[in-house]
Amino acid sequence: MKTVKYILLVGDGMADYPVPELGNKTPLQVAYKPNMDSIAANGKSGLIKTVPDEMTPGSDAAICSVLGYDPRVYCTGRGPLEAPSRGIKLSGNDAAYRCNLITEQNGKLLDYSAGHISTEEATQLIDAIKKAFDQPGKIEFYSGLDYRHFLILRNFINPDLIDCTPPHDAIGTAVSAVLPKAKSPEAKLQAKLLRDLIEGSREILRFHPVNLAREKAGKRPGNLVWFWGGGRKPSMPTFKEKFGVKGAVISAVDLVKGIGAYAGMEVITVPGATGLANTNYEGKADAALEALKTNDLVFVHVEAPDEAGHVRDYKLKVKTIEDLDKRLLGRIIKGISEPYTIAILPDHPTPIKTGTHSRDPVPFAIASPSLKPDGVKQFDEDSAAKGSFGLVENNYLISILLSVNNM
Ligand SMILES: [Zn+2]
């Protein structure tokens, strides 16, 4: 049997609703993207549901689902899913929380990202927090990128028993109203510990030189820590065990790399991959080609369209799709010499209209030497809806991708 290589390309948040400024077309419909269109034209398309009804739409649930891991089982929280990318080791009874540096003003939660504080500044603030609160083996803070940090509580109660509000969902709310709360009496003490750490951080951060300098420069200070996305580490069967293929993941985003790490995939870090529109598209393409020399499948994730959706910039969103098409997808197609099967899709829509994730099914297209074209010519929301896969509700994209050559 000839070896077939598999390429799975996810443009985060790429799908959208019609945008009035784009003549009521979606960014995917307006963007010049000959490579994505050729996947649709040479293969088959459809719509797929990536977020279960009972879950919040987001990349955590959607990426697990795309990779064939039931998000209801394995999507245990942003904390545990992102932690491995920072080299944090978790054992079964540990609780991992995301710890944001946020801005509190007049008792209200003003900014979930402390004005997108830089990693350099944030590291100094988290160092001060560590100095005050770390008790190795019990309470451990870890700094990450920009405003995104971690609190690991060793041998802690199951975080499912404590209600923690994501800071991006509480903008403008009184901080006192959204502090961690026990959902059951047995978690009371642990919820209080989380509240005490948050309250305690205020004194340490308020007059920290980094924050004084930020305020002087008219920037928002990181004057409070905030815990959310807590959970235990998921125990996943490896990708190889599940699907019998060896996979690698390429992404700038801790969440995606973390899911890949739990799945036992090779996690590849590409210099200059940023998660933003300025990401190193060519570098990711070259890394994907390199990864395919030793792997059967490469999963390439590009965050930029999602970020453009969040800031509701339709021009930027179109550009990120065009860059992804030309600089990444085109370069992979040009560079690959073996027969390959390829899929393109977003994980979830991030519509310009709302600036946030939606749970609508996403368009996908798969091309392979063994797949007969279904007549769809373009890759976009409306075209994919007419594809021969129809609306897929109870299957995973990866399962479809890996089975098309047996169809
Ligand atoms: Zn997003």
GROMACS .gro file of C-alpha atoms and ligand atoms in nm:
model
  408
    1MET     CA    1   0.000   0.000   0.000
    2LYS     CA    2   0.123   0.346  -0.089
    3THR     CA    3   0.172   0.574   0.209
    4VAL     CA    4  -0.068   0.860   0.217
    5LYS     CA    5   0.012   1.168   0.419
    6TYR     CA    6  -0.264   1.354   0.597
    7ILE     CA    7  -0.282   1.730   0.639
    8LEU     CA    8  -0.541   1.888   0.865
    9LEU     CA    9  -0.551   2.266   0.844
   10VAL     CA   10  -0.760   2.469   1.088
   11GLY     CA   11  -0.812   2.842   1.044
   12ASP     CA   12  -0.939   2.933   1.390
   13GLY     CA   13  -1.271   3.119   1.386
   14MET     CA   14  -1.258   3.153   1.005
   15ALA     CA   15  -1.632   3.094   0.943
   16ASP     CA   16  -1.868   3.389   0.968
   17TYR     CA   17  -2.209   3.537   0.891
   18PRO     CA   18  -2.269   3.772   0.596
   19VAL     CA   19  -2.101   4.108   0.662
   20PRO     CA   20  -2.289   4.418   0.534
   21GLU     CA   21  -1.961   4.596   0.454
   22LEU     CA   22  -1.864   4.300   0.236
   23GLY     CA   23  -2.182   4.318   0.030
   24ASN     CA   24  -2.350   4.067   0.264
   25LYS     CA   25  -2.088   3.807   0.189
   26THR     CA   26  -1.872   3.630   0.444
   27PRO     CA   27  -1.495   3.685   0.469
   28LEU     CA   28  -1.445   3.334   0.326
   29GLN     CA   29  -1.664   3.426   0.027
   30VAL     CA   30  -1.478   3.750  -0.040
   31ALA     CA   31  -1.120   3.636   0.020
   32TYR     CA   32  -0.905   3.532  -0.277
   33LYS     CA   33  -0.812   3.178  -0.174
   34PRO     CA   34  -0.745   2.959  -0.478
   35ASN     CA   35  -0.583   2.682  -0.273
   36MET     CA   36  -0.874   2.633  -0.034
   37ASP     CA   37  -1.111   2.647  -0.329
   38SER     CA   38  -0.911   2.381  -0.509
   39ILE     CA   39  -0.952   2.147  -0.211
   40ALA     CA   40  -1.330   2.198  -0.236
   41ALA     CA   41  -1.330   2.167  -0.617
   42ASN     CA   42  -1.119   1.849  -0.619
   43GLY     CA   43  -1.283   1.688  -0.320
   44LYS     CA   44  -1.597   1.681  -0.113
   45SER     CA   45  -1.747   1.934   0.126
   46GLY     CA   46  -1.991   1.948   0.412
   47LEU     CA   47  -2.081   2.118   0.736
   48ILE     CA   48  -1.977   1.973   1.070
   49LYS     CA   49  -2.087   2.042   1.422
   50THR     CA   50  -1.782   2.078   1.646
   51VAL     CA   51  -1.930   2.202   1.975
   52PRO     CA   52  -2.180   1.990   2.170
   53ASP     CA   53  -2.499   2.175   2.263
   54GLU     CA   54  -2.425   2.172   2.634
   55MET     CA   55  -2.078   2.324   2.598
   56THR     CA   56  -1.958   2.683   2.554
   57PRO     CA   57  -1.836   2.736   2.198
   58GLY     CA   58  -1.460   2.782   2.201
   59SER     CA   59  -1.141   2.633   2.068
   60ASP     CA   60  -1.103   2.401   2.367
   61ALA     CA   61  -1.419   2.205   2.287
   62ALA     CA   62  -1.392   2.251   1.911
   63ILE     CA   63  -1.028   2.143   1.873
   64CYS     CA   64  -1.081   1.836   2.093
   65SER     CA   65  -1.374   1.748   1.873
   66VAL     CA   66  -1.190   1.806   1.544
   67LEU     CA   67  -0.913   1.574   1.668
   68GLY     CA   68  -1.162   1.305   1.765
   69TYR     CA   69  -1.160   1.348   2.142
   70ASP     CA   70  -1.509   1.384   2.289
   71PRO     CA   71  -1.497   1.733   2.443
   72ARG     CA   72  -1.750   1.632   2.708
   73VAL     CA   73  -1.494   1.385   2.840
   74TYR     CA   74  -1.153   1.531   2.766
   75CYS     CA   75  -1.211   1.904   2.769
   76THR     CA   76  -1.147   1.949   3.141
   77GLY     CA   77  -1.067   2.321   3.141
   78ARG     CA   78  -0.834   2.578   2.992
   79GLY     CA   79  -0.598   2.548   3.289
   80PRO     CA   80  -0.510   2.179   3.251
   81LEU     CA   81  -0.523   2.190   2.870
   82GLU     CA   82  -0.281   2.482   2.843
   83ALA     CA   83  -0.043   2.389   3.125
   84PRO     CA   84   0.173   2.135   2.937
   85SER     CA   85   0.283   2.400   2.687
   86ARG     CA   86   0.449   2.584   2.975
   87GLY     CA   87   0.628   2.269   3.089
   88ILE     CA   88   0.397   2.226   3.391
   89LYS     CA   89   0.360   1.865   3.501
   90LEU     CA   90   0.031   1.765   3.657
   91SER     CA   91  -0.067   1.457   3.850
   92GLY     CA   92  -0.413   1.314   3.894
   93ASN     CA   93  -0.523   1.508   4.203
   94ASP     CA   94  -0.381   1.846   4.106
   95ALA     CA   95  -0.602   2.136   4.004
   96ALA     CA   96  -0.476   2.360   3.724
   97TYR     CA   97  -0.622   2.708   3.684
   98ARG     CA   98  -0.559   2.977   3.428
   99CYS     CA   99  -0.446   3.284   3.618
  100ASN     CA  100  -0.501   3.609   3.432
  101LEU     CA  101  -0.352   3.941   3.528
  102ILE     CA  102  -0.653   4.170   3.513
  103THR     CA  103  -0.731   4.535   3.575
  104GLU     CA  104  -0.966   4.627   3.855
  105GLN     CA  105  -1.092   4.983   3.869
  106ASN     CA  106  -1.324   5.123   4.138
  107GLY     CA  107  -1.411   4.769   4.244
  108LYS     CA  108  -1.509   4.665   3.894
  109LEU     CA  109  -1.344   4.428   3.651
  110LEU     CA  110  -1.221   4.660   3.377
  111ASP     CA  111  -0.993   4.446   3.161
  112TYR     CA  112  -0.938   4.068   3.144
  113SER     CA  113  -0.589   4.117   3.000
  114ALA     CA  114  -0.449   4.416   3.194
  115GLY     CA  115  -0.429   4.608   2.867
  116HIS     CA  116  -0.260   4.310   2.698
  117ILE     CA  117   0.032   4.350   2.933
  118SER     CA  118   0.365   4.231   2.791
  119THR     CA  119   0.523   3.902   2.893
  120GLU     CA  120   0.823   4.089   3.030
  121GLU     CA  121   0.616   4.306   3.262
  122ALA     CA  122   0.379   4.025   3.356
  123THR     CA  123   0.666   3.794   3.453
  124GLN     CA  124   0.783   4.048   3.711
  125LEU     CA  125   0.435   4.077   3.857
  126ILE     CA  126   0.386   3.701   3.874
  127ASP     CA  127   0.731   3.670   4.035
  128ALA     CA  128   0.611   3.901   4.312
  129ILE     CA  129   0.297   3.689   4.351
  130LYS     CA  130   0.506   3.372   4.365
  131LYS     CA  131   0.727   3.521   4.632
  132ALA     CA  132   0.427   3.604   4.846
  133PHE     CA  133   0.213   3.295   4.800
  134ASP     CA  134   0.404   2.998   4.658
  135GLN     CA  135   0.421   2.691   4.882
  136PRO     CA  136   0.594   2.433   4.662
  137GLY     CA  137   0.399   2.108   4.655
  138LYS     CA  138   0.084   2.295   4.749
  139ILE     CA  139   0.038   2.636   4.588
  140GLU     CA  140   0.241   2.706   4.275
  141PHE     CA  141   0.216   3.001   4.037
  142TYR     CA  142   0.367   2.978   3.688
  143SER     CA  143   0.409   3.264   3.447
  144GLY     CA  144   0.315   3.228   3.082
  145LEU     CA  145   0.264   3.456   2.785
  146ASP     CA  146   0.134   3.812   2.816
  147TYR     CA  147  -0.156   3.815   3.063
  148ARG     CA  148  -0.194   3.435   3.065
  149HIS     CA  149  -0.053   3.258   3.369
  150PHE     CA  150  -0.123   2.952   3.582
  151LEU     CA  151  -0.206   2.855   3.937
  152ILE     CA  152  -0.146   2.490   4.021
  153LEU     CA  153  -0.289   2.357   4.345
  154ARG     CA  154  -0.139   2.019   4.430
  155ASN     CA  155  -0.371   1.759   4.583
  156PHE     CA  156  -0.664   1.991   4.564
  157ILE     CA  157  -1.036   1.937   4.550
  158ASN     CA  158  -1.193   1.880   4.208
  159PRO     CA  159  -1.225   2.228   4.054
  160ASP     CA  160  -1.566   2.128   3.918
  161LEU     CA  161  -1.696   2.196   4.270
  162ILE     CA  162  -1.595   2.563   4.259
  163ASP     CA  163  -1.760   2.825   4.045
  164CYS     CA  164  -1.502   3.052   3.878
  165THR     CA  165  -1.610   3.321   3.634
  166PRO     CA  166  -1.396   3.371   3.322
  167PRO     CA  167  -1.277   3.735   3.341
  168HIS     CA  168  -1.370   3.806   2.976
  169ASP     CA  169  -1.731   3.724   3.068
  170ALA     CA  170  -1.738   3.965   3.362
  171ILE     CA  171  -1.621   4.296   3.216
  172GLY     CA  172  -1.785   4.587   3.400
  173THR     CA  173  -1.905   4.362   3.682
  174ALA     CA  174  -1.827   4.424   4.049
  175VAL     CA  175  -1.528   4.204   4.135
  176SER     CA  176  -1.688   4.108   4.468
  177ALA     CA  177  -1.988   3.962   4.283
  178VAL     CA  178  -1.786   3.722   4.067
  179LEU     CA  179  -1.521   3.590   4.306
  180PRO     CA  180  -1.483   3.208   4.323
  181LYS     CA  181  -1.772   3.039   4.503
  182ALA     CA  182  -1.815   2.686   4.633
  183LYS     CA  183  -2.084   2.490   4.451
  184SER     CA  184  -2.106   2.243   4.738
  185PRO     CA  185  -2.026   2.264   5.113
  186GLU     CA  186  -1.722   2.035   5.084
  187ALA     CA  187  -1.547   2.293   4.863
  188LYS     CA  188  -1.599   2.591   5.091
  189LEU     CA  189  -1.247   2.609   5.231
  190GLN     CA  190  -1.089   2.565   4.888
  191ALA     CA  191  -1.305   2.836   4.734
  192LYS     CA  192  -1.201   3.064   5.019
  193LEU     CA  193  -0.834   2.992   4.944
  194LEU     CA  194  -0.889   3.106   4.584
  195ARG     CA  195  -1.065   3.422   4.702
  196ASP     CA  196  -0.791   3.494   4.956
  197LEU     CA  197  -0.524   3.464   4.686
  198ILE     CA  198  -0.713   3.703   4.459
  199GLU     CA  199  -0.776   3.954   4.737
  200GLY     CA  200  -0.420   3.915   4.864
  201SER     CA  201  -0.276   3.990   4.521
  202ARG     CA  202  -0.424   4.339   4.533
  203GLU     CA  203  -0.181   4.463   4.797
  204ILE     CA  204   0.118   4.311   4.623
  205LEU     CA  205   0.038   4.433   4.275
  206ARG     CA  206  -0.107   4.775   4.340
  207PHE     CA  207   0.217   4.960   4.405
  208HIS     CA  208   0.449   4.730   4.215
  209PRO     CA  209   0.695   4.939   4.010
  210VAL     CA  210   0.578   4.769   3.688
  211ASN     CA  211   0.221   4.883   3.751
  212LEU     CA  212   0.321   5.233   3.863
  213ALA     CA  213   0.516   5.269   3.539
  214ARG     CA  214   0.224   5.140   3.333
  215GLU     CA  215  -0.018   5.380   3.495
  216LYS     CA  216   0.219   5.667   3.442
  217ALA     CA  217   0.233   5.575   3.073
  218GLY     CA  218  -0.148   5.572   3.058
  219LYS     CA  219  -0.161   5.190   3.037
  220ARG     CA  220  -0.381   4.958   3.238
  221PRO     CA  221  -0.211   4.796   3.537
  222GLY     CA  222  -0.223   4.425   3.613
  223ASN     CA  223  -0.352   4.491   3.963
  224LEU     CA  224  -0.530   4.164   4.043
  225VAL     CA  225  -0.489   3.795   3.963
  226TRP     CA  226  -0.794   3.605   3.846
  227PHE     CA  227  -0.850   3.230   3.838
  228TRP     CA  228  -1.068   3.051   3.587
  229GLY     CA  229  -1.075   2.748   3.358
  230GLY     CA  230  -0.980   2.517   3.644
  231GLY     CA  231  -0.971   2.143   3.603
  232ARG     CA  232  -0.787   1.817   3.641
  233LYS     CA  233  -0.559   1.688   3.369
  234PRO     CA  234  -0.749   1.481   3.115
  235SER     CA  235  -0.634   1.127   3.061
  236MET     CA  236  -0.646   1.076   2.689
  237PRO     CA  237  -0.563   0.773   2.481
  238THR     CA  238  -0.288   0.875   2.242
  239PHE     CA  239  -0.364   0.972   1.886
  240LYS     CA  240  -0.165   0.672   1.769
  241GLU     CA  241  -0.364   0.436   1.992
  242LYS     CA  242  -0.692   0.584   1.881
  243PHE     CA  243  -0.635   0.618   1.508
  244GLY     CA  244  -0.324   0.416   1.430
  245VAL     CA  245  -0.143   0.710   1.274
  246LYS     CA  246   0.147   0.915   1.401
  247GLY     CA  247   0.057   1.282   1.425
  248ALA     CA  248   0.225   1.617   1.481
  249VAL     CA  249   0.071   1.951   1.579
  250ILE     CA  250   0.186   2.298   1.475
  251SER     CA  251   0.029   2.596   1.652
  252ALA     CA  252   0.125   2.914   1.832
  253VAL     CA  253  -0.143   2.864   2.091
  254ASP     CA  254  -0.084   2.692   2.427
  255LEU     CA  255  -0.431   2.537   2.429
  256VAL     CA  256  -0.383   2.362   2.096
  257LYS     CA  257  -0.029   2.253   2.177
  258GLY     CA  258  -0.149   2.122   2.512
  259ILE     CA  259  -0.425   1.912   2.358
  260GLY     CA  260  -0.165   1.776   2.115
  261ALA     CA  261   0.071   1.696   2.403
  262TYR     CA  262  -0.198   1.503   2.595
  263ALA     CA  263  -0.278   1.319   2.273
  264GLY     CA  264   0.085   1.214   2.248
  265MET     CA  265   0.140   1.404   1.923
  266GLU     CA  266   0.471   1.562   1.833
  267VAL     CA  267   0.433   1.928   1.934
  268ILE     CA  268   0.632   2.155   1.706
  269THR     CA  269   0.716   2.513   1.797
  270VAL     CA  270   0.779   2.740   1.501
  271PRO     CA  271   0.988   3.054   1.560
  272GLY     CA  272   0.781   3.362   1.483
  273ALA     CA  273   0.446   3.184   1.516
  274THR     CA  274   0.247   3.438   1.718
  275GLY     CA  275  -0.122   3.354   1.711
  276LEU     CA  276  -0.177   3.690   1.541
  277ALA     CA  277  -0.200   3.822   1.184
  278ASN     CA  278   0.179   3.874   1.182
  279THR     CA  279   0.242   3.503   1.235
  280ASN     CA  280   0.512   3.317   1.045
  281TYR     CA  281   0.293   3.147   0.782
  282GLU     CA  282   0.588   3.030   0.571
  283GLY     CA  283   0.764   2.891   0.878
  284LYS     CA  284   0.457   2.689   0.966
  285ALA     CA  285   0.432   2.553   0.612
  286ASP     CA  286   0.797   2.448   0.615
  287ALA     CA  287   0.758   2.291   0.959
  288ALA     CA  288   0.454   2.097   0.833
  289LEU     CA  289   0.649   1.961   0.536
  290GLU     CA  290   0.934   1.864   0.765
  291ALA     CA  291   0.694   1.699   1.013
  292LEU     CA  292   0.543   1.485   0.736
  293LYS     CA  293   0.881   1.318   0.682
  294THR     CA  294   0.846   1.141   1.017
  295ASN     CA  295   0.468   1.158   1.079
  296ASP     CA  296   0.162   1.029   0.896
  297LEU     CA  297  -0.045   1.335   0.979
  298VAL     CA  298   0.021   1.698   1.052
  299PHE     CA  299  -0.234   1.926   1.215
  300VAL     CA  300  -0.163   2.292   1.142
  301HIS     CA  301  -0.358   2.549   1.342
  302VAL     CA  302  -0.367   2.922   1.261
  303GLU     CA  303  -0.517   3.151   1.524
  304ALA     CA  304  -0.514   3.479   1.328
  305PRO     CA  305  -0.869   3.475   1.175
  306ASP     CA  306  -1.017   3.422   1.522
  307GLU     CA  307  -0.832   3.724   1.659
  308ALA     CA  308  -0.956   3.932   1.365
  309GLY     CA  309  -1.309   3.815   1.445
  310HIS     CA  310  -1.274   3.914   1.810
  311VAL     CA  311  -1.168   4.267   1.722
  312ARG     CA  312  -1.445   4.273   1.457
  313ASP     CA  313  -1.209   4.376   1.180
  314TYR     CA  314  -1.351   4.230   0.859
  315LYS     CA  315  -1.068   4.358   0.640
  316LEU     CA  316  -0.812   4.197   0.866
  317LYS     CA  317  -1.013   3.875   0.868
  318VAL     CA  318  -1.015   3.860   0.488
  319LYS     CA  319  -0.640   3.924   0.488
  320THR     CA  320  -0.567   3.648   0.739
  321ILE     CA  321  -0.763   3.404   0.521
  322GLU     CA  322  -0.573   3.514   0.209
  323ASP     CA  323  -0.239   3.486   0.389
  324LEU     CA  324  -0.329   3.144   0.522
  325ASP     CA  325  -0.425   3.035   0.173
  326LYS     CA  326  -0.125   3.169  -0.015
  327ARG     CA  327   0.160   3.172   0.233
  328LEU     CA  328   0.079   2.855   0.424
  329LEU     CA  329  -0.155   2.622   0.234
  330GLY     CA  330  -0.010   2.711  -0.108
  331ARG     CA  331   0.342   2.655   0.017
  332ILE     CA  332   0.254   2.315   0.162
  333ILE     CA  333   0.084   2.204  -0.161
  334LYS     CA  334   0.380   2.322  -0.366
  335GLY     CA  335   0.632   2.154  -0.139
  336ILE     CA  336   0.478   1.812  -0.090
  337SER     CA  337   0.591   1.528  -0.314
  338GLU     CA  338   0.395   1.230  -0.179
  339PRO     CA  339   0.024   1.162  -0.236
  340TYR     CA  340  -0.179   1.335   0.035
  341THR     CA  341  -0.524   1.374   0.178
  342ILE     CA  342  -0.605   1.719   0.305
  343ALA     CA  343  -0.882   1.884   0.504
  344ILE     CA  344  -0.950   2.252   0.563
  345LEU     CA  345  -1.193   2.394   0.818
  346PRO     CA  346  -1.238   2.643   1.101
  347ASP     CA  347  -1.280   2.503   1.452
  348HIS     CA  348  -1.578   2.732   1.518
  349PRO     CA  349  -1.707   3.058   1.368
  350THR     CA  350  -1.597   3.389   1.523
  351PRO     CA  351  -1.841   3.622   1.346
  352ILE     CA  352  -1.752   3.987   1.285
  353LYS     CA  353  -2.108   4.075   1.384
  354THR     CA  354  -2.073   3.951   1.742
  355GLY     CA  355  -1.696   3.945   1.797
  356THR     CA  356  -1.731   3.619   1.983
  357HIS     CA  357  -1.744   3.246   1.911
  358SER     CA  358  -2.061   3.085   1.779
  359ARG     CA  359  -2.172   2.724   1.787
  360ASP     CA  360  -2.288   2.705   1.425
  361PRO     CA  361  -2.166   2.404   1.227
  362VAL     CA  362  -1.851   2.489   1.029
  363PRO     CA  363  -1.775   2.432   0.659
  364PHE     CA  364  -1.515   2.171   0.574
  365ALA     CA  365  -1.362   2.034   0.255
  366ILE     CA  366  -1.151   1.723   0.206
  367ALA     CA  367  -0.949   1.635  -0.104
  368SER     CA  368  -0.774   1.309  -0.172
  369PRO     CA  369  -0.660   1.118  -0.481
  370SER     CA  370  -0.934   0.864  -0.407
  371LEU     CA  371  -1.221   1.109  -0.355
  372LYS     CA  372  -1.447   1.199  -0.648
  373PRO     CA  373  -1.538   1.569  -0.659
  374ASP     CA  374  -1.894   1.646  -0.552
  375GLY     CA  375  -1.940   1.953  -0.770
  376VAL     CA  376  -1.875   2.215  -0.501
  377LYS     CA  377  -1.630   2.466  -0.644
  378GLN     CA  378  -1.551   2.698  -0.355
  379PHE     CA  379  -1.467   2.675   0.010
  380ASP     CA  380  -1.714   2.881   0.211
  381GLU     CA  381  -2.018   2.847   0.436
  382ASP     CA  382  -2.289   2.836   0.164
  383SER     CA  383  -2.093   2.622  -0.082
  384ALA     CA  384  -2.004   2.364   0.184
  385ALA     CA  385  -2.369   2.338   0.284
  386LYS     CA  386  -2.434   2.196  -0.065
  387GLY     CA  387  -2.152   1.940  -0.036
  388SER     CA  388  -2.203   1.565  -0.044
  389PHE     CA  389  -2.106   1.509   0.320
  390GLY     CA  390  -2.415   1.709   0.417
  391LEU     CA  391  -2.447   1.817   0.779
  392VAL     CA  392  -2.232   1.597   1.001
  393GLU     CA  393  -2.356   1.595   1.360
  394ASN     CA  394  -2.233   1.277   1.519
  395ASN     CA  395  -1.885   1.223   1.389
  396TYR     CA  396  -1.543   1.381   1.416
  397LEU     CA  397  -1.361   1.550   1.133
  398ILE     CA  398  -1.051   1.342   1.194
  399SER     CA  399  -1.250   1.018   1.162
  400ILE     CA  400  -1.387   1.132   0.827
  401LEU     CA  401  -1.045   1.247   0.709
  402LEU     CA  402  -0.877   0.919   0.800
  403SER     CA  403  -1.147   0.709   0.641
  404VAL     CA  404  -1.192   0.880   0.304
  405ASN     CA  405  -0.937   0.656   0.138
  406ASN     CA  406  -1.145   0.351   0.231
  407MET     CA  407  -1.466   0.495   0.091
  408ZN      ZN  408  -1.134   3.291   1.995
   0.00000   0.00000   0.00000
